[in-house]
mmCIF file of C-alpha atoms and ligand atoms in Angstrom:
data_model
loop_
_atom_site.group_PDB
_atom_site.id
_atom_site.type_symbol
_atom_site.label_atom_id
_atom_site.label_comp_id
_atom_site.label_asym_id
_atom_site.label_seq_id
_atom_site.Cartn_x
_atom_site.Cartn_y
_atom_site.Cartn_z
ATOM 1 C CA UNK A 76 -12.837 17.382 -17.568
ATOM 2 C CA UNK A 77 -13.078 18.612 -14.024
ATOM 3 C CA UNK A 78 -11.120 21.867 -13.257
ATOM 4 C CA UNK A 79 -10.609 20.565 -9.719
ATOM 5 C CA UNK A 80 -7.587 18.556 -8.513
ATOM 6 C CA UNK A 81 -6.704 16.696 -5.363
ATOM 7 C CA UNK A 82 -3.582 18.343 -3.758
ATOM 8 C CA UNK A 83 -1.547 16.252 -1.596
ATOM 9 C CA UNK A 84 -1.533 18.316 1.887
ATOM 10 C CA UNK A 85 0.234 16.153 3.933
ATOM 11 C CA UNK A 86 1.089 12.344 5.023
ATOM 12 C CA UNK A 87 1.564 10.296 8.039
ATOM 13 C CA UNK A 88 2.439 6.738 9.171
ATOM 14 C CA UNK A 89 2.560 4.349 12.115
ATOM 15 C CA UNK A 90 4.332 1.127 12.752
ATOM 16 C CA UNK A 91 3.511 -0.907 15.858
ATOM 17 C CA UNK A 92 6.474 -0.921 18.250
ATOM 18 C CA UNK A 93 7.386 -4.675 18.064
ATOM 19 C CA UNK A 94 9.908 -5.368 15.210
ATOM 20 C CA UNK A 95 10.285 -9.164 14.433
ATOM 21 C CA UNK A 96 13.710 -9.963 12.778
ATOM 22 C CA UNK A 97 14.405 -12.804 10.619
ATOM 23 C CA UNK A 98 16.532 -14.516 12.931
ATOM 24 C CA UNK A 99 13.823 -14.459 15.666
ATOM 25 C CA UNK A 100 11.345 -15.748 13.264
ATOM 26 C CA UNK A 101 13.769 -18.626 12.374
ATOM 27 C CA UNK A 102 13.350 -19.917 15.932
ATOM 28 C CA UNK A 103 9.781 -20.893 15.290
ATOM 29 C CA UNK A 104 9.748 -21.399 11.546
ATOM 30 C CA UNK A 105 12.163 -23.653 9.391
ATOM 31 C CA UNK A 106 13.633 -20.564 7.665
ATOM 32 C CA UNK A 107 16.665 -18.501 7.873
ATOM 33 C CA UNK A 108 17.805 -14.831 7.696
ATOM 34 C CA UNK A 109 19.897 -15.544 4.595
ATOM 35 C CA UNK A 110 16.889 -17.328 2.774
ATOM 36 C CA UNK A 111 14.529 -14.493 3.335
ATOM 37 C CA UNK A 112 16.961 -11.575 2.731
ATOM 38 C CA UNK A 113 18.096 -13.290 -0.505
ATOM 39 C CA UNK A 114 14.698 -14.001 -1.981
ATOM 40 C CA UNK A 115 12.794 -11.010 -0.558
ATOM 41 C CA UNK A 116 15.077 -8.349 0.593
ATOM 42 C CA UNK A 117 13.234 -8.589 3.925
ATOM 43 C CA UNK A 118 15.218 -8.189 7.166
ATOM 44 C CA UNK A 119 12.333 -7.492 9.759
ATOM 45 C CA UNK A 120 8.575 -6.657 9.922
ATOM 46 C CA UNK A 121 6.460 -4.975 12.546
ATOM 47 C CA UNK A 122 3.743 -7.041 14.358
ATOM 48 C CA UNK A 123 0.796 -5.426 16.154
ATOM 49 C CA UNK A 124 0.586 -5.928 19.951
ATOM 50 C CA UNK A 125 -2.195 -8.187 21.392
ATOM 51 C CA UNK A 126 -5.360 -6.282 21.270
ATOM 52 C CA UNK A 127 -3.742 -3.604 18.795
ATOM 53 C CA UNK A 128 -6.261 -3.408 15.967
ATOM 54 C CA UNK A 129 -6.196 -2.046 12.261
ATOM 55 C CA UNK A 130 -8.400 0.982 13.401
ATOM 56 C CA UNK A 131 -5.561 1.819 15.985
ATOM 57 C CA UNK A 132 -2.887 1.664 13.451
ATOM 58 C CA UNK A 133 -5.054 3.803 11.129
ATOM 59 C CA UNK A 134 -6.037 6.495 13.547
ATOM 60 C CA UNK A 135 -2.285 7.033 14.529
ATOM 61 C CA UNK A 136 -1.339 7.426 10.870
ATOM 62 C CA UNK A 137 -4.422 9.635 9.951
ATOM 63 C CA UNK A 138 -3.649 11.890 13.033
ATOM 64 C CA UNK A 139 -0.070 12.205 11.967
ATOM 65 C CA UNK A 140 -1.121 13.117 8.257
ATOM 66 C CA UNK A 141 -3.585 15.710 9.571
ATOM 67 C CA UNK A 142 -0.891 17.260 11.669
ATOM 68 C CA UNK A 143 1.474 17.356 8.728
ATOM 69 C CA UNK A 144 -1.205 18.891 6.566
ATOM 70 C CA UNK A 145 -2.192 21.447 9.120
ATOM 71 C CA UNK A 146 -5.763 20.460 8.696
ATOM 72 C CA UNK A 147 -8.469 19.930 11.528
ATOM 73 C CA UNK A 148 -10.196 16.549 11.573
ATOM 74 C CA UNK A 149 -13.358 18.297 11.727
ATOM 75 C CA UNK A 150 -12.745 19.696 8.045
ATOM 76 C CA UNK A 151 -12.527 16.248 6.604
ATOM 77 C CA UNK A 152 -15.597 15.138 4.527
ATOM 78 C CA UNK A 153 -14.401 11.889 3.226
ATOM 79 C CA UNK A 154 -12.558 8.817 4.604
ATOM 80 C CA UNK A 155 -11.553 6.148 2.139
ATOM 81 C CA UNK A 156 -9.600 3.462 4.031
ATOM 82 C CA UNK A 157 -7.832 0.598 2.166
ATOM 83 C CA UNK A 158 -7.747 -2.806 4.113
ATOM 84 C CA UNK A 159 -8.217 -6.383 3.843
ATOM 85 C CA UNK A 160 -7.751 -6.949 7.598
ATOM 86 C CA UNK A 161 -10.763 -4.872 9.070
ATOM 87 C CA UNK A 162 -11.405 -4.857 12.740
ATOM 88 C CA UNK A 163 -14.701 -6.534 12.081
ATOM 89 C CA UNK A 164 -16.601 -7.962 9.133
ATOM 90 C CA UNK A 165 -18.807 -4.768 9.320
ATOM 91 C CA UNK A 166 -18.981 -1.925 9.955
ATOM 92 C CA UNK A 167 -16.221 -0.348 7.937
ATOM 93 C CA UNK A 168 -13.078 0.176 9.942
ATOM 94 C CA UNK A 169 -13.208 3.668 8.194
ATOM 95 C CA UNK A 170 -16.119 4.516 10.231
ATOM 96 C CA UNK A 171 -14.420 3.460 13.581
ATOM 97 C CA UNK A 172 -11.580 5.841 12.472
ATOM 98 C CA UNK A 173 -14.104 8.612 11.616
ATOM 99 C CA UNK A 174 -15.646 8.246 15.277
ATOM 100 C CA UNK A 175 -12.267 8.179 16.947
ATOM 101 C CA UNK A 176 -11.091 11.493 15.042
ATOM 102 C CA UNK A 177 -14.266 13.230 16.142
ATOM 103 C CA UNK A 178 -15.556 13.611 12.505
ATOM 104 C CA UNK A 179 -19.148 14.124 12.173
ATOM 105 C CA UNK A 180 -19.915 14.778 8.591
ATOM 106 C CA UNK A 181 -19.209 13.245 5.085
ATOM 107 C CA UNK A 182 -18.706 9.741 3.974
ATOM 108 C CA UNK A 183 -16.528 6.939 5.488
ATOM 109 C CA UNK A 184 -16.019 3.451 3.813
ATOM 110 C CA UNK A 185 -13.533 0.958 3.099
ATOM 111 C CA UNK A 186 -11.863 -0.335 0.007
ATOM 112 C CA UNK A 187 -10.766 -4.056 -0.498
ATOM 113 C CA UNK A 188 -8.146 -4.570 -3.082
ATOM 114 C CA UNK A 189 -5.509 -6.021 -1.053
ATOM 115 C CA UNK A 190 -2.010 -4.886 -1.756
ATOM 116 C CA UNK A 191 -3.452 -2.493 -4.557
ATOM 117 C CA UNK A 192 -5.723 -1.169 -1.953
ATOM 118 C CA UNK A 193 -4.074 2.095 -1.392
ATOM 119 C CA UNK A 194 -3.877 2.955 -4.884
ATOM 120 C CA UNK A 195 -7.489 2.071 -5.490
ATOM 121 C CA UNK A 196 -8.487 4.239 -2.547
ATOM 122 C CA UNK A 197 -6.591 7.048 -3.740
ATOM 123 C CA UNK A 198 -8.331 6.879 -7.211
ATOM 124 C CA UNK A 199 -11.783 6.676 -5.436
ATOM 125 C CA UNK A 200 -10.940 9.746 -3.177
ATOM 126 C CA UNK A 201 -9.371 11.827 -5.995
ATOM 127 C CA UNK A 202 -12.529 11.095 -8.226
ATOM 128 C CA UNK A 203 -14.872 12.143 -5.374
ATOM 129 C CA UNK A 204 -12.754 15.521 -5.104
ATOM 130 C CA UNK A 205 -12.719 16.036 -8.953
ATOM 131 C CA UNK A 206 -16.478 15.360 -8.922
ATOM 132 C CA UNK A 207 -17.062 18.066 -6.461
ATOM 133 C CA UNK A 208 -18.332 15.682 -3.799
ATOM 134 C CA UNK A 209 -15.614 16.126 -1.165
ATOM 135 C CA UNK A 210 -13.408 18.826 -0.200
ATOM 136 C CA UNK A 211 -10.808 17.307 2.067
ATOM 137 C CA UNK A 212 -10.495 13.586 1.978
ATOM 138 C CA UNK A 213 -8.202 11.341 4.249
ATOM 139 C CA UNK A 214 -6.742 8.379 2.225
ATOM 140 C CA UNK A 215 -5.736 5.607 4.650
ATOM 141 C CA UNK A 216 -3.890 2.224 4.175
ATOM 142 C CA UNK A 217 -3.839 0.056 7.261
ATOM 143 C CA UNK A 218 -3.218 -3.639 7.889
ATOM 144 C CA UNK A 219 -2.725 -6.246 10.517
ATOM 145 C CA UNK A 220 -1.856 -8.998 8.262
ATOM 146 C CA UNK A 221 -0.124 -10.783 11.098
ATOM 147 C CA UNK A 222 -3.733 -11.895 12.128
ATOM 148 C CA UNK A 223 -4.298 -13.663 8.662
ATOM 149 C CA UNK A 224 -1.120 -15.392 8.498
ATOM 150 C CA UNK A 225 -0.504 -19.242 8.789
ATOM 151 C CA UNK A 226 2.793 -19.074 11.202
ATOM 152 C CA UNK A 227 3.473 -22.658 10.199
ATOM 153 C CA UNK A 228 3.572 -21.864 6.395
ATOM 154 C CA UNK A 229 7.132 -20.670 5.788
ATOM 155 C CA UNK A 230 6.269 -19.842 2.313
ATOM 156 C CA UNK A 231 4.089 -16.843 3.336
ATOM 157 C CA UNK A 232 4.464 -15.938 6.974
ATOM 158 C CA UNK A 233 7.989 -14.474 6.536
ATOM 159 C CA UNK A 234 6.747 -11.936 3.926
ATOM 160 C CA UNK A 235 4.146 -9.807 5.774
ATOM 161 C CA UNK A 236 3.988 -7.344 8.297
ATOM 162 C CA UNK A 237 1.578 -4.715 10.135
ATOM 163 C CA UNK A 238 1.575 -0.978 9.631
ATOM 164 C CA UNK A 239 -0.535 2.099 8.296
ATOM 165 C CA UNK A 240 -0.043 5.144 6.297
ATOM 166 C CA UNK A 241 -2.388 8.175 5.516
ATOM 167 C CA UNK A 242 -2.714 11.027 3.048
ATOM 168 C CA UNK A 243 -4.673 14.122 3.105
ATOM 169 C CA UNK A 244 -6.166 15.305 -0.116
ATOM 170 C CA UNK A 245 -7.537 18.886 -0.591
ATOM 171 C CA UNK A 246 -9.568 20.144 -3.439
ATOM 172 C CA UNK A 247 -8.024 23.121 -5.452
ATOM 173 C CA UNK A 248 -8.707 24.839 -8.774
ATOM 174 C CA UNK A 249 -6.361 23.219 -11.409
ATOM 175 C CA UNK A 250 -5.847 26.721 -12.783
ATOM 176 C CA UNK A 251 -4.971 28.177 -9.433
ATOM 177 C CA UNK A 252 -2.820 26.603 -6.384
ATOM 178 C CA UNK A 253 -2.877 23.275 -8.094
ATOM 179 C CA UNK A 254 -1.622 24.252 -11.531
ATOM 180 C CA UNK A 255 0.660 21.146 -12.376
ATOM 181 C CA UNK A 256 0.373 19.938 -8.919
ATOM 182 C CA UNK A 257 -1.794 17.205 -7.035
ATOM 183 C CA UNK A 258 -3.052 14.051 -8.537
ATOM 184 C CA UNK A 259 -2.360 14.053 -12.174
ATOM 185 C CA UNK A 260 -3.857 10.552 -13.025
ATOM 186 C CA UNK A 261 -4.724 7.194 -11.677
ATOM 187 C CA UNK A 262 -4.938 3.873 -13.501
ATOM 188 C CA UNK A 263 -6.639 0.635 -12.005
ATOM 189 C CA UNK A 264 -6.884 -2.925 -13.268
ATOM 190 C CA UNK A 265 -8.269 -6.400 -12.157
ATOM 191 C CA UNK A 266 -8.121 -9.857 -13.512
ATOM 192 C CA UNK A 267 -10.329 -12.052 -11.394
ATOM 193 C CA UNK A 268 -9.200 -15.146 -13.052
ATOM 194 C CA UNK A 269 -6.157 -15.483 -10.876
ATOM 195 C CA UNK A 270 -8.206 -15.678 -7.686
ATOM 196 C CA UNK A 271 -6.340 -18.956 -6.784
ATOM 197 C CA UNK A 272 -2.915 -17.417 -6.846
ATOM 198 C CA UNK A 273 -3.452 -15.303 -3.758
ATOM 199 C CA UNK A 274 -6.293 -15.512 -1.474
ATOM 200 C CA UNK A 275 -7.607 -16.141 2.140
ATOM 201 C CA UNK A 276 -9.190 -19.454 2.734
ATOM 202 C CA UNK A 277 -12.059 -18.226 4.896
ATOM 203 C CA UNK A 278 -14.758 -15.587 5.151
ATOM 204 C CA UNK A 279 -18.145 -14.630 6.517
ATOM 205 C CA UNK A 280 -19.971 -16.241 3.400
ATOM 206 C CA UNK A 281 -17.840 -19.083 2.650
ATOM 207 C CA UNK A 282 -16.375 -20.660 5.849
ATOM 208 C CA UNK A 283 -17.681 -18.213 8.516
ATOM 209 C CA UNK A 284 -14.062 -18.144 9.722
ATOM 210 C CA UNK A 285 -11.465 -15.471 9.108
ATOM 211 C CA UNK A 286 -9.197 -17.954 7.185
ATOM 212 C CA UNK A 287 -5.432 -17.851 6.370
ATOM 213 C CA UNK A 288 -3.492 -16.222 3.565
ATOM 214 C CA UNK A 289 -2.492 -18.661 0.741
ATOM 215 C CA UNK A 290 -0.158 -17.935 -2.209
ATOM 216 C CA UNK A 291 1.464 -19.274 -5.035
ATOM 217 C CA UNK A 292 4.572 -17.176 -4.951
ATOM 218 C CA UNK A 293 6.000 -17.914 -8.358
ATOM 219 C CA UNK A 294 2.705 -17.238 -10.119
ATOM 220 C CA UNK A 295 2.314 -13.908 -8.222
ATOM 221 C CA UNK A 296 6.047 -12.940 -8.956
ATOM 222 C CA UNK A 297 5.670 -13.437 -12.615
ATOM 223 C CA UNK A 298 2.363 -11.482 -13.064
ATOM 224 C CA UNK A 299 3.605 -8.712 -10.848
ATOM 225 C CA UNK A 300 6.607 -7.629 -12.908
ATOM 226 C CA UNK A 301 4.570 -7.717 -16.148
ATOM 227 C CA UNK A 302 1.447 -6.004 -14.857
ATOM 228 C CA UNK A 303 3.482 -3.319 -12.802
ATOM 229 C CA UNK A 304 5.764 -2.435 -15.884
ATOM 230 C CA UNK A 305 2.585 -2.224 -18.056
ATOM 231 C CA UNK A 306 0.620 0.037 -15.764
ATOM 232 C CA UNK A 307 3.532 2.257 -15.133
ATOM 233 C CA UNK A 308 4.063 2.551 -18.961
ATOM 234 C CA UNK A 309 0.185 3.282 -19.431
ATOM 235 C CA UNK A 310 0.619 6.172 -16.626
ATOM 236 C CA UNK A 311 3.667 7.791 -18.362
ATOM 237 C CA UNK A 312 1.697 7.791 -21.842
ATOM 238 C CA UNK A 313 -1.409 9.155 -20.501
ATOM 239 C CA UNK A 314 0.775 12.202 -19.175
ATOM 240 C CA UNK A 315 3.128 12.389 -22.205
ATOM 241 C CA UNK A 316 6.030 11.492 -20.055
ATOM 242 C CA UNK A 317 9.169 9.145 -19.838
ATOM 243 C CA UNK A 318 10.533 7.350 -17.083
ATOM 244 C CA UNK A 319 13.158 9.878 -17.129
ATOM 245 C CA UNK A 320 10.906 12.526 -15.887
ATOM 246 C CA UNK A 321 9.961 10.760 -12.700
ATOM 247 C CA UNK A 322 11.632 12.030 -9.595
ATOM 248 C CA UNK A 323 10.590 9.089 -7.305
ATOM 249 C CA UNK A 324 8.998 5.775 -7.831
ATOM 250 C CA UNK A 325 7.325 4.686 -4.740
ATOM 251 C CA UNK A 326 6.366 0.999 -5.421
ATOM 252 C CA UNK A 327 4.279 -1.397 -3.354
ATOM 253 C CA UNK A 328 6.798 -3.142 -1.057
ATOM 254 C CA UNK A 329 6.241 -6.869 -1.623
ATOM 255 C CA UNK A 330 9.570 -8.044 -2.424
ATOM 256 C CA UNK A 331 12.923 -6.195 -3.421
ATOM 257 C CA UNK A 332 13.275 -8.566 -6.326
ATOM 258 C CA UNK A 333 9.858 -7.535 -7.868
ATOM 259 C CA UNK A 334 10.724 -3.920 -7.348
ATOM 260 C CA UNK A 335 14.271 -4.324 -8.935
ATOM 261 C CA UNK A 336 12.865 -6.248 -11.919
ATOM 262 C CA UNK A 337 10.082 -3.629 -12.518
ATOM 263 C CA UNK A 338 12.684 -0.889 -12.136
ATOM 264 C CA UNK A 339 15.010 -2.663 -14.785
ATOM 265 C CA UNK A 340 12.209 -3.073 -17.301
ATOM 266 C CA UNK A 341 11.577 0.905 -17.030
ATOM 267 C CA UNK A 342 15.170 1.750 -16.845
ATOM 268 C CA UNK A 343 14.822 3.476 -13.788
ATOM 269 C CA UNK A 344 17.983 3.953 -11.616
ATOM 270 C CA UNK A 345 17.778 2.653 -8.205
ATOM 271 C CA UNK A 346 18.350 6.052 -6.455
ATOM 272 C CA UNK A 347 14.889 7.138 -7.768
ATOM 273 C CA UNK A 348 13.190 4.386 -5.869
ATOM 274 C CA UNK A 349 11.788 4.484 -2.211
ATOM 275 C CA UNK A 350 12.358 1.174 -0.674
ATOM 276 C CA UNK A 351 11.219 0.164 2.703
ATOM 277 C CA UNK A 352 10.611 -3.553 2.411
ATOM 278 C CA UNK A 353 13.705 -4.357 4.307
ATOM 279 C CA UNK A 354 12.356 -2.971 7.638
ATOM 280 C CA UNK A 355 8.496 -3.067 7.058
ATOM 281 C CA UNK A 356 8.072 -6.315 4.970
ATOM 282 C CA UNK A 357 5.039 -6.357 2.780
ATOM 283 C CA UNK A 358 2.337 -4.391 4.691
ATOM 284 C CA UNK A 359 -0.162 -4.792 1.842
ATOM 285 C CA UNK A 360 -2.469 -1.626 1.646
ATOM 286 C CA UNK A 361 -0.054 0.317 4.011
ATOM 287 C CA UNK A 362 3.078 -0.231 2.058
ATOM 288 C CA UNK A 363 2.847 2.736 -0.298
ATOM 289 C CA UNK A 364 1.823 5.357 2.157
ATOM 290 C CA UNK A 365 4.361 4.137 4.678
ATOM 291 C CA UNK A 366 6.925 4.549 2.201
ATOM 292 C CA UNK A 367 5.757 7.777 0.881
ATOM 293 C CA UNK A 368 5.680 9.176 4.557
ATOM 294 C CA UNK A 369 9.262 8.053 5.013
ATOM 295 C CA UNK A 370 10.443 9.767 1.927
ATOM 296 C CA UNK A 371 8.574 12.948 2.590
ATOM 297 C CA UNK A 372 9.715 12.991 6.175
ATOM 298 C CA UNK A 373 13.241 12.609 5.601
ATOM 299 C CA UNK A 374 13.277 15.320 2.891
ATOM 300 C CA UNK A 375 13.683 13.143 -0.149
ATOM 301 C CA UNK A 376 10.362 14.018 -1.854
ATOM 302 C CA UNK A 377 10.108 17.966 -2.169
ATOM 303 C CA UNK A 378 7.444 20.177 -3.356
ATOM 304 C CA UNK A 379 7.167 20.004 -7.093
ATOM 305 C CA UNK A 380 8.544 16.614 -7.400
ATOM 306 C CA UNK A 381 6.837 13.912 -9.748
ATOM 307 C CA UNK A 382 5.922 10.932 -7.701
ATOM 308 C CA UNK A 383 4.822 7.543 -9.322
ATOM 309 C CA UNK A 384 3.136 5.172 -7.090
ATOM 310 C CA UNK A 385 2.142 1.563 -8.110
ATOM 311 C CA UNK A 386 0.941 -1.567 -6.590
ATOM 312 C CA UNK A 387 -0.392 -5.148 -7.471
ATOM 313 C CA UNK A 388 -2.244 -7.585 -5.090
ATOM 314 C CA UNK A 389 -4.604 -10.473 -4.819
ATOM 315 C CA UNK A 390 -7.573 -10.785 -7.260
ATOM 316 C CA UNK A 391 -5.320 -9.864 -9.216
ATOM 317 C CA UNK A 392 -5.679 -6.250 -8.806
ATOM 318 C CA UNK A 393 -3.009 -3.625 -9.832
ATOM 319 C CA UNK A 394 -2.817 0.054 -10.565
ATOM 320 C CA UNK A 395 -0.745 3.278 -10.497
ATOM 321 C CA UNK A 396 -1.038 6.775 -9.550
ATOM 322 C CA UNK A 397 0.890 9.904 -10.689
ATOM 323 C CA UNK A 398 1.013 13.042 -8.449
ATOM 324 C CA UNK A 399 3.122 16.208 -8.382
ATOM 325 C CA UNK A 400 3.817 17.096 -4.697
HETATM 326 N N1 ACO B 18 12.603 -20.319 4.154
HETATM 327 C C1 ACO B 18 13.417 -21.315 3.686
HETATM 328 N N2 ACO B 18 12.843 -22.074 2.705
HETATM 329 C C2 ACO B 18 11.695 -21.653 1.926
HETATM 330 C C3 ACO B 18 10.957 -20.553 2.520
HETATM 331 C C4 ACO B 18 11.343 -19.969 3.664
HETATM 332 N N3 ACO B 18 10.720 -18.914 4.258
HETATM 333 N N4 ACO B 18 9.808 -20.452 1.812
HETATM 334 C C5 ACO B 18 9.838 -21.435 0.956
HETATM 335 N N5 ACO B 18 11.062 -22.192 0.987
HETATM 336 C C6 ACO B 18 11.602 -23.282 -0.029
HETATM 337 C C7 ACO B 18 10.427 -24.042 -0.498
HETATM 338 O O1 ACO B 18 9.965 -24.987 0.417
HETATM 339 C C8 ACO B 18 11.147 -24.706 -1.669
HETATM 340 O O2 ACO B 18 11.857 -25.682 -1.223
HETATM 341 P P1 ACO B 18 12.029 -27.071 -2.260
HETATM 342 O O3 ACO B 18 12.754 -26.645 -3.336
HETATM 343 O O4 ACO B 18 12.823 -28.023 -1.062
HETATM 344 O O5 ACO B 18 10.702 -27.467 -2.331
HETATM 345 C C9 ACO B 18 12.155 -23.604 -2.032
HETATM 346 O O6 ACO B 18 12.302 -22.698 -0.943
HETATM 347 C C10 ACO B 18 11.745 -22.885 -3.218
HETATM 348 O O7 ACO B 18 10.374 -22.310 -3.037
HETATM 349 P P2 ACO B 18 9.649 -21.396 -4.185
HETATM 350 O O8 ACO B 18 8.284 -20.995 -3.589
HETATM 351 O O9 ACO B 18 9.705 -21.845 -5.303
HETATM 352 O O10 ACO B 18 10.669 -20.108 -3.826
HETATM 353 P P3 ACO B 18 10.619 -18.940 -4.881
HETATM 354 O O11 ACO B 18 12.133 -18.490 -5.098
HETATM 355 O O12 ACO B 18 9.543 -18.697 -5.680
HETATM 356 O O13 ACO B 18 10.661 -17.592 -3.743
HETATM 357 C C11 ACO B 18 8.917 -16.214 -2.843
HETATM 358 C C12 ACO B 18 9.359 -17.650 -2.932
HETATM 359 C C13 ACO B 18 9.770 -15.282 -2.101
HETATM 360 C C14 ACO B 18 7.585 -16.124 -2.066
HETATM 361 C C15 ACO B 18 8.629 -15.604 -4.413
HETATM 362 O O14 ACO B 18 7.937 -16.554 -5.039
HETATM 363 C C16 ACO B 18 8.148 -14.348 -4.292
HETATM 364 O O15 ACO B 18 8.503 -13.186 -4.001
HETATM 365 N N6 ACO B 18 6.845 -14.107 -4.804
HETATM 366 C C17 ACO B 18 6.063 -12.841 -4.888
HETATM 367 C C18 ACO B 18 5.031 -13.096 -3.809
HETATM 368 C C19 ACO B 18 4.776 -11.898 -3.079
HETATM 369 O O16 ACO B 18 5.496 -10.803 -3.048
HETATM 370 N N7 ACO B 18 3.627 -11.847 -2.711
HETATM 371 C C20 ACO B 18 3.108 -10.900 -1.878
HETATM 372 C C21 ACO B 18 1.792 -10.497 -1.960
HETATM 373 S S1 ACO B 18 1.332 -10.112 -3.841
HETATM 374 C C22 ACO B 18 2.000 -8.686 -3.946
HETATM 375 O O17 ACO B 18 2.171 -7.881 -2.872
HETATM 376 C C23 ACO B 18 2.492 -8.417 -5.051
#
């Protein structure tokens, strides 16, 4: 086992300035504030401005994370960016961010695991750090889902929003500064048989178009509650912990009912759960780091706290990460 740990040095987030409320949405789609709030807990979502791209949101969040960490961009030697809405088919949006931040060394690439993207990216970056291949990593989740929504499909367009969040990880000796702190474990899963429950009906190799998000909401809901509760149990078991040991659960913000059901299964009280879905909607790979940044920023998450993150998304993919702040 490696004697190196990834310490979380800082986090940051960015939301586009335009907030779109349910009532505004109900002027163009056959829906209502009441229906959306009751089924999802969402009250508004942020929408990127014309010409504002995933890389723009990512750069803002990354800049804020670096500032919070007190680390110069020039000291970053790895960027892992989770997104399903890259600026272009290639190159990776991570390389756009790298150039804009003035970083000239190390590796930069995207990870695509839809709503689980941030957990996947965190696991990848953590493993690079533990293997001694990176010293300081930027892990970013950034999305402009508004660009792949069918705004005439009320079953999906009311659920998602745009945003970005980022974490800075730094290598530290696990018997030194990082004793008991940093990323403790990550757990990833996928089951590609469920492709048809959540996908985008386009892509460079199939239709040569970008396509729109398609979803069987009930199917996603059913699997989400089961898979998330299971991966949280797996994470607790791997660390010899119980749910009572967790200071904060930072779940993927897809739907308040999924979060409540998962929490109920685990016996976690609601005051230990960071909730942003009401104001952000589902920002896919950005949702966990956005929620983390909010809870760190307002002082809820303190140094030494045990923070459990989890997510599930298209594929299906799902996973969890445990970190001591
Ligand atoms: N406004 C009003 N009515 C609507 C809307 C809307 N926005 N969307 C659907 N309806 C209607 C349907 O047309 C249907 O009407 P009908 O009975 O006349 O046919 C009725 O509401 C019920 O539709 P269902 O799809 O069965 O509604 P359900 O209770 O399953 O709720 C929802 C839908 C909210 C999407 C739910 O299934 C869900 O939350 N699923 C999880 C999906 C999710 O979170 N996906 C995010 C990506 S994956 C992830 O991040 C985990």
